[in-house]
PDB file of C-alpha atoms in Angstrom:
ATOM      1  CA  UNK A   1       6.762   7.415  12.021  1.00 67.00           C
ATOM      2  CA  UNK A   2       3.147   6.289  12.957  1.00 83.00           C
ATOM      3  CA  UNK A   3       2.290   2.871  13.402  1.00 91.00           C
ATOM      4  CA  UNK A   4      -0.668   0.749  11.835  1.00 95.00           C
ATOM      5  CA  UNK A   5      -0.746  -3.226  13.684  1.00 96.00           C
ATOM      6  CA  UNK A   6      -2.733  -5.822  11.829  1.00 97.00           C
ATOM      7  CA  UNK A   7      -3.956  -8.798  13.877  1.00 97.00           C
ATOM      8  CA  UNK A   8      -3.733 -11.772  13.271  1.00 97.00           C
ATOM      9  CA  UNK A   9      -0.930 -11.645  11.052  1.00 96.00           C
ATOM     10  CA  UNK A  10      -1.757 -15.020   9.177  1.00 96.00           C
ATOM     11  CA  UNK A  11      -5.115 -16.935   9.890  1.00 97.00           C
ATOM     12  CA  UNK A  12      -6.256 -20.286   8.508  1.00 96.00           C
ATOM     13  CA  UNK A  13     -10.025 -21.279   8.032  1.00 96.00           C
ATOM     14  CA  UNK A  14     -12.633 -23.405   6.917  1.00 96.00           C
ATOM     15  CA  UNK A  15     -14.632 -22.709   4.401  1.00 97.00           C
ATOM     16  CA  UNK A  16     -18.018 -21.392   5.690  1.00 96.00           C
ATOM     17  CA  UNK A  17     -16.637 -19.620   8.470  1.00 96.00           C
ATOM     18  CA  UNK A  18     -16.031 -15.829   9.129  1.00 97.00           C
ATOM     19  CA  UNK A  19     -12.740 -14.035  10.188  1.00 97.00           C
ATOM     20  CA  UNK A  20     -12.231 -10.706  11.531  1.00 97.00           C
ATOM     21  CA  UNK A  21      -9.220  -8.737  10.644  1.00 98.00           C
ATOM     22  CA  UNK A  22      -8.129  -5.845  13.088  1.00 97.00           C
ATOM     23  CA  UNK A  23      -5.968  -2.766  12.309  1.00 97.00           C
ATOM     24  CA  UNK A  24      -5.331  -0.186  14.878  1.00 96.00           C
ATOM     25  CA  UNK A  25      -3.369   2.855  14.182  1.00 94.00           C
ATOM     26  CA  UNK A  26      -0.503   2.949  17.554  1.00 93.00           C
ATOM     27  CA  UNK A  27       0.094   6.545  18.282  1.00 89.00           C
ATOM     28  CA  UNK A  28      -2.192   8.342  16.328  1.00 88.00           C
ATOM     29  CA  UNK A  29      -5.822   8.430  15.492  1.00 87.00           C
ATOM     30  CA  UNK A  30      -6.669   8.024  12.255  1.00 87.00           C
ATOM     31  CA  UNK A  31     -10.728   9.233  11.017  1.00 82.00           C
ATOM     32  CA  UNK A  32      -9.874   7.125   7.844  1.00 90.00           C
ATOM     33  CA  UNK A  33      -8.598   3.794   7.026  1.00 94.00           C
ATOM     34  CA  UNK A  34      -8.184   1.782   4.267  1.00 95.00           C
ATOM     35  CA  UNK A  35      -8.543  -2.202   3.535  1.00 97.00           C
ATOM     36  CA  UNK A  36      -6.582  -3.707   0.390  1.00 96.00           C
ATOM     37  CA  UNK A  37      -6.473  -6.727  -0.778  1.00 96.00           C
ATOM     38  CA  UNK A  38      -3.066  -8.101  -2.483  1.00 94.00           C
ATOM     39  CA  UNK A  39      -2.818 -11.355  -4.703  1.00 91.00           C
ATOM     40  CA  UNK A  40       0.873 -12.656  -5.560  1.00 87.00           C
ATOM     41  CA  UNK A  41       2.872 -10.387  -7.490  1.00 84.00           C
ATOM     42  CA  UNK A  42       0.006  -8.410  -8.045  1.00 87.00           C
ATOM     43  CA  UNK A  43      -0.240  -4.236  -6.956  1.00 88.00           C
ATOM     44  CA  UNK A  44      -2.838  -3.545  -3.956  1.00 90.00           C
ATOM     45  CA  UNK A  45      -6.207  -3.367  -4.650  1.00 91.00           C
ATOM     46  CA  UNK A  46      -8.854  -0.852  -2.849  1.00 92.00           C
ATOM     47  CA  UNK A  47     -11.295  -2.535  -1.665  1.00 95.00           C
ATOM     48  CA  UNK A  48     -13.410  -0.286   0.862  1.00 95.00           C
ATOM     49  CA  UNK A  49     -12.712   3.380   2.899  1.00 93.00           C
ATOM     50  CA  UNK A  50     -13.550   3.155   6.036  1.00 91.00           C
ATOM     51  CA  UNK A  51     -14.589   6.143   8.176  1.00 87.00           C
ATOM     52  CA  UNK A  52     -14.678   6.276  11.790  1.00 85.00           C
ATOM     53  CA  UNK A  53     -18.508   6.522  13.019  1.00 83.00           C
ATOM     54  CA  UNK A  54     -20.153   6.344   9.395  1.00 85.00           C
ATOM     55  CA  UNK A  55     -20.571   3.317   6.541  1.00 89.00           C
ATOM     56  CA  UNK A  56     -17.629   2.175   4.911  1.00 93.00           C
ATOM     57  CA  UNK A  57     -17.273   3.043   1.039  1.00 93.00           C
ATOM     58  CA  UNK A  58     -16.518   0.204  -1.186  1.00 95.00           C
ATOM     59  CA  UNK A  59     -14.767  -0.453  -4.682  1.00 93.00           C
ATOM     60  CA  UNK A  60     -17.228  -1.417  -7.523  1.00 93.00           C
ATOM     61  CA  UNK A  61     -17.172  -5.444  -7.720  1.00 94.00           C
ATOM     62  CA  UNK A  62     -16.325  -5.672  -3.261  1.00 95.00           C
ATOM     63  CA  UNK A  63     -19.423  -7.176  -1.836  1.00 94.00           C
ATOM     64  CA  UNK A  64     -20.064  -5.323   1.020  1.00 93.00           C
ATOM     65  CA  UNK A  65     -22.516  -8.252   2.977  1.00 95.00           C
ATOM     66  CA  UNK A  66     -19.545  -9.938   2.198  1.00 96.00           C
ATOM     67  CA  UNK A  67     -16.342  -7.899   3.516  1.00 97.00           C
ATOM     68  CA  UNK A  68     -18.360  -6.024   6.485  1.00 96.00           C
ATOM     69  CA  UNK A  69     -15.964  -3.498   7.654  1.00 95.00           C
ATOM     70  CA  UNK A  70     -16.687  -1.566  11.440  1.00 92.00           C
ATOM     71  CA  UNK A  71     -14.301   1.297  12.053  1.00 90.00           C
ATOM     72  CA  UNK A  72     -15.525   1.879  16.012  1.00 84.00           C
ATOM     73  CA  UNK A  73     -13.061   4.483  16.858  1.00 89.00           C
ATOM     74  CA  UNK A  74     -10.526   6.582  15.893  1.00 89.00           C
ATOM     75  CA  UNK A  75      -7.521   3.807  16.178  1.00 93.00           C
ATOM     76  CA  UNK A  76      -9.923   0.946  15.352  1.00 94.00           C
ATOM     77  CA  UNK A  77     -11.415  -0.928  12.160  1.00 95.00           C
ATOM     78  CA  UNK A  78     -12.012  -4.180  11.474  1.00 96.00           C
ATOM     79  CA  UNK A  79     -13.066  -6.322   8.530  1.00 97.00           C
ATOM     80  CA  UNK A  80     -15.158  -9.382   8.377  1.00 97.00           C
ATOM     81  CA  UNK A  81     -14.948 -12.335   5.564  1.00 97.00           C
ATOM     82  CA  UNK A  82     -18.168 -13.136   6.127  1.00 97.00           C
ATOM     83  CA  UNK A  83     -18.715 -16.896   4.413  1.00 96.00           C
ATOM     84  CA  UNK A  84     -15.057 -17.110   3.821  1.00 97.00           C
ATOM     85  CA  UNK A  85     -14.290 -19.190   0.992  1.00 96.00           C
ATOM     86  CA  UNK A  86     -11.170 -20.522  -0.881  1.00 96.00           C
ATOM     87  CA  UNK A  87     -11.142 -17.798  -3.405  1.00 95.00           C
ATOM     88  CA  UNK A  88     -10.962 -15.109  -0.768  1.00 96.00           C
ATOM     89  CA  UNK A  89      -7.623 -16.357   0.250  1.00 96.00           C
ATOM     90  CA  UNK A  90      -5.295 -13.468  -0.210  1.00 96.00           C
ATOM     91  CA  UNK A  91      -3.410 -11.050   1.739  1.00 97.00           C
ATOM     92  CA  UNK A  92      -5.135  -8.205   3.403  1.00 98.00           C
ATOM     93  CA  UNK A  93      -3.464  -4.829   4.091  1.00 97.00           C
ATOM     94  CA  UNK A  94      -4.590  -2.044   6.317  1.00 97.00           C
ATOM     95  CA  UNK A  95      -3.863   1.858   6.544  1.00 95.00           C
ATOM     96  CA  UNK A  96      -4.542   4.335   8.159  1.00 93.00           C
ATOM     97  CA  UNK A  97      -4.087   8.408   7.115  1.00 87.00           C
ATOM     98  CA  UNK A  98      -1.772  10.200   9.484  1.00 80.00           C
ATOM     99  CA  UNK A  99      -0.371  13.864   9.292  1.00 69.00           C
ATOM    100  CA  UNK A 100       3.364  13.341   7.758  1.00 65.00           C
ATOM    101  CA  UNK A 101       4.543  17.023   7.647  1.00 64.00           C
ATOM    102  CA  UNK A 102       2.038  19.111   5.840  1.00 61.00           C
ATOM    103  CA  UNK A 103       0.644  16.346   4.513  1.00 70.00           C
ATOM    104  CA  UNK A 104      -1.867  13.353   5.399  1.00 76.00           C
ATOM    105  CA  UNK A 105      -0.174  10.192   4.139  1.00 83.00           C
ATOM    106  CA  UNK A 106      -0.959   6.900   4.336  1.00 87.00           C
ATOM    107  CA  UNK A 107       0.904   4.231   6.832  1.00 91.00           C
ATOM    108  CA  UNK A 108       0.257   0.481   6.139  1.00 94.00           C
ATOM    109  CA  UNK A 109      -0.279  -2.547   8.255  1.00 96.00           C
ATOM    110  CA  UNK A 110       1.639  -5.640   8.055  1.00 96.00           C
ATOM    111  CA  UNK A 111      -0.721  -7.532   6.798  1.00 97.00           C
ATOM    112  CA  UNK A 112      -2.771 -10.549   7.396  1.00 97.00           C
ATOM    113  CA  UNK A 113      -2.449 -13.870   5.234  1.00 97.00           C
ATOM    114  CA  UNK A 114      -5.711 -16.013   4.806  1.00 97.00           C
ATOM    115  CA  UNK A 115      -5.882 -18.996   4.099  1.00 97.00           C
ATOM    116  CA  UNK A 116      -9.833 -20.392   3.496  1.00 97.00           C
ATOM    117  CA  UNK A 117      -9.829 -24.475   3.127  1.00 96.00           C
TER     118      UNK A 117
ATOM    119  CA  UNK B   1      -1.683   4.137 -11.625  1.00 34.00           C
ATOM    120  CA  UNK B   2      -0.097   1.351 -14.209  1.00 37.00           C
ATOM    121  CA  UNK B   3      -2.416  -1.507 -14.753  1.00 36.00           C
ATOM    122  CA  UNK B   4      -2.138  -4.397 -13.142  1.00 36.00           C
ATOM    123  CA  UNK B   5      -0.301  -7.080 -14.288  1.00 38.00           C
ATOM    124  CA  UNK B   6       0.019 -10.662 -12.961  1.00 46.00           C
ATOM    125  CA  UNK B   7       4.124 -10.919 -13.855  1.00 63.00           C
ATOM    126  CA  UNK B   8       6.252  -7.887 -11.606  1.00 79.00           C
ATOM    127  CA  UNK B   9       9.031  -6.168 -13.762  1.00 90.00           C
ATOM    128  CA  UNK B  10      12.319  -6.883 -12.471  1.00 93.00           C
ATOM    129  CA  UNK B  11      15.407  -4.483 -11.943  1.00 95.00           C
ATOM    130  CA  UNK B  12      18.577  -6.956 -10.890  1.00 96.00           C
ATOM    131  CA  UNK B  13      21.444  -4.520  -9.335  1.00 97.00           C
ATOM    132  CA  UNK B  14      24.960  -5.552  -8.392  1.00 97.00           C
ATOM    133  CA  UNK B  15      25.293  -4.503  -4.648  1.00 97.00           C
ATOM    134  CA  UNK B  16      27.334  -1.079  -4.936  1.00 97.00           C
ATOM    135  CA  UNK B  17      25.564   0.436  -7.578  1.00 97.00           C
ATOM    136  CA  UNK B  18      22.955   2.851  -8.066  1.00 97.00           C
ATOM    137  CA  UNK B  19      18.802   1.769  -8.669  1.00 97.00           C
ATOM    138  CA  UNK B  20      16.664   3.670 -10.567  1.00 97.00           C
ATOM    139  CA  UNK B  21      13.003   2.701 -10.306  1.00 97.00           C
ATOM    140  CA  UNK B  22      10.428   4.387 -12.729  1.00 95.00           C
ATOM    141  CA  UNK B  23       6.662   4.323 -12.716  1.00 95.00           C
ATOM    142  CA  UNK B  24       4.401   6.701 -14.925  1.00 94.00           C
ATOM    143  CA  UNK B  25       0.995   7.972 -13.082  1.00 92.00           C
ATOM    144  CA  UNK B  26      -2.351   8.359 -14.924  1.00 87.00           C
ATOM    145  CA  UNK B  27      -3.826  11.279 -13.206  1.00 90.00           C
ATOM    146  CA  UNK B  28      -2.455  15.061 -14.256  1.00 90.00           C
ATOM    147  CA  UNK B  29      -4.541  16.420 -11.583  1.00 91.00           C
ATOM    148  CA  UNK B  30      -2.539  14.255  -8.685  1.00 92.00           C
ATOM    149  CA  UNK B  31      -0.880  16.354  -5.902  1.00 90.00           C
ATOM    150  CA  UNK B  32       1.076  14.098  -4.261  1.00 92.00           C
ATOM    151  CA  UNK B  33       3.046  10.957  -4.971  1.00 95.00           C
ATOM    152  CA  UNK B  34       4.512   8.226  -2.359  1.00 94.00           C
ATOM    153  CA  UNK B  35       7.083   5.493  -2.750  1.00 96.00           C
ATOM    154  CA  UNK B  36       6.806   2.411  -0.461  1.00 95.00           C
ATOM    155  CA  UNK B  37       8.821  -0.697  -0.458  1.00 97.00           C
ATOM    156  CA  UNK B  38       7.242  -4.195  -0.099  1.00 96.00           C
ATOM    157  CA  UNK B  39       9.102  -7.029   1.292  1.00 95.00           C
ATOM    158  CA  UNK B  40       8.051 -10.410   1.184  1.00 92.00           C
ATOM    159  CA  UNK B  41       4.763 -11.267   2.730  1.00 91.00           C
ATOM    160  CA  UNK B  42       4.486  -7.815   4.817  1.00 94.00           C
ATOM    161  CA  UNK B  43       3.026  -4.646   4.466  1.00 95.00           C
ATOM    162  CA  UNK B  44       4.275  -1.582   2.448  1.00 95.00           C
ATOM    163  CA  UNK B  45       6.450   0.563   4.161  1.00 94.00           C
ATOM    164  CA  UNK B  46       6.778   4.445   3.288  1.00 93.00           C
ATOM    165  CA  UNK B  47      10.045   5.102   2.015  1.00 95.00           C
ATOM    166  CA  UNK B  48       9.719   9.138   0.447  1.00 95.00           C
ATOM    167  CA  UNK B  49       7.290  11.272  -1.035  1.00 94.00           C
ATOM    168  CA  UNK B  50       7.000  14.363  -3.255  1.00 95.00           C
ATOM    169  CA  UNK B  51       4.326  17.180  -3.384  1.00 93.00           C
ATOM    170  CA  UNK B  52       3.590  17.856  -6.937  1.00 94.00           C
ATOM    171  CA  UNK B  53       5.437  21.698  -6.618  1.00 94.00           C
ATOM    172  CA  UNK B  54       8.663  20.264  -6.495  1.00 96.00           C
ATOM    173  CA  UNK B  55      10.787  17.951  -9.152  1.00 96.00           C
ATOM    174  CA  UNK B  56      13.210  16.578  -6.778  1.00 97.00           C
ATOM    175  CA  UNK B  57      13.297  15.461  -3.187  1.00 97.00           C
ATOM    176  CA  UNK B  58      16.311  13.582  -1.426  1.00 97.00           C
ATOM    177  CA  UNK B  59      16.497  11.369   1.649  1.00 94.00           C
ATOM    178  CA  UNK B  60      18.676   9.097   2.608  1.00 93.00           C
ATOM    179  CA  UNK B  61      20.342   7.239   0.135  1.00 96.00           C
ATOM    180  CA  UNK B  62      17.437   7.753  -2.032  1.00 98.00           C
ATOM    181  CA  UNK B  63      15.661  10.602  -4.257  1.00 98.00           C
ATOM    182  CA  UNK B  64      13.094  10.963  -5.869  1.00 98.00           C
ATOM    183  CA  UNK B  65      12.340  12.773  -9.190  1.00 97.00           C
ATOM    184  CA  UNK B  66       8.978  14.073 -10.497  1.00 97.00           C
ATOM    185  CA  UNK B  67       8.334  14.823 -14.441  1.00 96.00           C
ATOM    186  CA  UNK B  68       4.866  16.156 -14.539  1.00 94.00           C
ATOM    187  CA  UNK B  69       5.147  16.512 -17.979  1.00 94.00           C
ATOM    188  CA  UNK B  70       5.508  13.246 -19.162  1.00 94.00           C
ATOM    189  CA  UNK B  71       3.713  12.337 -15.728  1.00 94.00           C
ATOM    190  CA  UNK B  72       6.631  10.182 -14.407  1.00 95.00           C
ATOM    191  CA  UNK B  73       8.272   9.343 -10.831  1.00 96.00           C
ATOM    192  CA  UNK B  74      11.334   7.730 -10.200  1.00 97.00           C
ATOM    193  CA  UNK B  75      13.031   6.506  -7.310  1.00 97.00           C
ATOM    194  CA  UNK B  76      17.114   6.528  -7.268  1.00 98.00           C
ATOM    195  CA  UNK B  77      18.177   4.413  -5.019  1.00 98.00           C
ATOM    196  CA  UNK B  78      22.323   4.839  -3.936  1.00 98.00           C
ATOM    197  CA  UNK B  79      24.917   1.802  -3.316  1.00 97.00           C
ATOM    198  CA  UNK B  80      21.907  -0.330  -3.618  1.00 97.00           C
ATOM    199  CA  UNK B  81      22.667  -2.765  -0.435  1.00 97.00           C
ATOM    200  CA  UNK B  82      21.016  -6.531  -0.254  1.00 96.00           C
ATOM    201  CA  UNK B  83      18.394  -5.012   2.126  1.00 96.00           C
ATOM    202  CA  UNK B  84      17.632  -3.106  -0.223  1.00 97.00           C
ATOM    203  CA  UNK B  85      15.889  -6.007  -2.118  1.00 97.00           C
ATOM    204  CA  UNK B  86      11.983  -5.529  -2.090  1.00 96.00           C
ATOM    205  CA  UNK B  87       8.957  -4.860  -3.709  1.00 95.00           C
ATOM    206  CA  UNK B  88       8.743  -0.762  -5.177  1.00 96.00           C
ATOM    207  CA  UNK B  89       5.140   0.734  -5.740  1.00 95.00           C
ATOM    208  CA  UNK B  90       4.617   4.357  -6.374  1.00 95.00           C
ATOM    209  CA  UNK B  91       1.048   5.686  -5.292  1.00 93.00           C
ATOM    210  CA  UNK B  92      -0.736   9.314  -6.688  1.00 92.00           C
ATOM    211  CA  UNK B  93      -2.535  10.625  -4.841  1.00 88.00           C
ATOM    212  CA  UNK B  94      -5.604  11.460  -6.952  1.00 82.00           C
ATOM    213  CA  UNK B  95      -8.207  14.563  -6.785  1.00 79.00           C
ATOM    214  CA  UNK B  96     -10.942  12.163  -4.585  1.00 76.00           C
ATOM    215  CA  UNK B  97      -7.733  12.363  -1.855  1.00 76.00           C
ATOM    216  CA  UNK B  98      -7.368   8.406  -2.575  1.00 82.00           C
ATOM    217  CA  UNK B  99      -4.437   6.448  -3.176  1.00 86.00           C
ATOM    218  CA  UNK B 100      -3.690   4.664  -6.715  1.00 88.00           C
ATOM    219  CA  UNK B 101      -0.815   2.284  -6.985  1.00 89.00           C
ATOM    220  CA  UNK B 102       1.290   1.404  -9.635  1.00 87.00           C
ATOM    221  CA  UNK B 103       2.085  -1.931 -10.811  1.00 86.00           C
ATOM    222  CA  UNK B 104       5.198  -2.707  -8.886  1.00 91.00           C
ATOM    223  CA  UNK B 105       8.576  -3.026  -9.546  1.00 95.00           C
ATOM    224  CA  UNK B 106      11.029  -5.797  -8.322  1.00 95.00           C
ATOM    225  CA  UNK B 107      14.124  -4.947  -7.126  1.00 97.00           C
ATOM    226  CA  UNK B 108      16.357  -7.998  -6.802  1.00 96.00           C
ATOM    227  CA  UNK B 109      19.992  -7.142  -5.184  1.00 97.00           C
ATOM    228  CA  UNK B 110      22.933  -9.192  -6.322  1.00 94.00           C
ATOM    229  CA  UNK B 111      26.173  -9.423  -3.340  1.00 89.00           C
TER     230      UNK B 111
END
């Protein structure tokens, strides 16, 4: 099946500071991605499409000075915390749309884990 | 998708049995619908999906069935294994092409 990598896979910061999450789709290019955020025991949220070579599109309520999101190529996008703070602590979950079959479906990162101080 | 809640339902299964997993979508329009299984602090893996033309797809060890008219999913899991412990979201795939998850559903595997 295709592969999505995250890195890092768990990052810890001060408050203030910015962190850039990478995904990269392995062995396939992918035109779109996708960045979720996940708090404990809660579902994944949406929080921005990102398409290779154009602006991302974010959720209503996802600050987009705040969560800048670059998707450079067609295996690379990454997402900035710009400003981190405590409350953006959460996990972060990539994906990527690859051709399963007859259909495009969506393969997921491993995730990152933030920790903001 | 279910809303979101901050408390996961749980499904406890001896090891041996059969899992059943449900989740009801929002979206009559939806096309396509994906299971993927969660484990503990990594990312959601795809376990099976279903095009909306068909009411029943198998794979191994698990199936999945689609009720459009009640607009429900469920995943059977057989001899439900400790591995088998996880995280279960379904996702519909909605008109816009984007993904909607459900809620979640624990799956907690007793030996």
């Amino acid at each position: 099946g295709a592969v999505v990598s995250q890195h890092p896979s768990r990052v810890i910061c001060k408050s203030g500071t910015s962190v850039k999450i990478e995904c990269r789709s392995l062995d396939f290019q992918a035109t779109t991605m996708f960045w979720y955020r996940q708090f404990p025991k809660q579902s994944l949220m949406l929080m921005a499409t990102s398409n290779e070579g154009s602006k991302a599109t974010y959720e209503q309520g996802v600050e987009k000075d705040k969560f800048l999101i670059n998707h450079a190529s067609l295996t690379l996008s990454t997402l900035t915390v710009t400003s981190a703070h405590p409350e953006d602590s959460s996990f972060y979950i990539c994906s990527a749309r690859a051709i399963q079959g007859a259909q495009e479906t969506q393969y997921f990162g491993p995730g990152t884990r933030l920790l903001v101080l | 998708g279910e809303s979101v809640g901050l408390h996961l339902p749980t499904l406890s299964v001896q090891e041996g049995d059969n899992s059943i997993i449900n989740c009801a979508y929002s979206n009559s329009a939806s096309d396509y619908f994906i299971w993927y299984k969660q484990e503990s602090g990594k990312g959601p893996q795809f376990i099976i999906d279903i095009r909306s033309n068909m009411d029943k797809r198998q794979g191994q060890r698990v199936t999945v069935l689609l009720n459009k008219t009640v607009k429900h999913l469920s995943l059977q899991i057989a001899a439900t294994q400790p591995g088998d412990s996880a995280v279960y979201f379904c996702a519909e795939n909605m008109p816009s092409n984007m993904l909607t998850f459900g809620g979640g559903t624990r799956l907690m595997v007793k030996p």
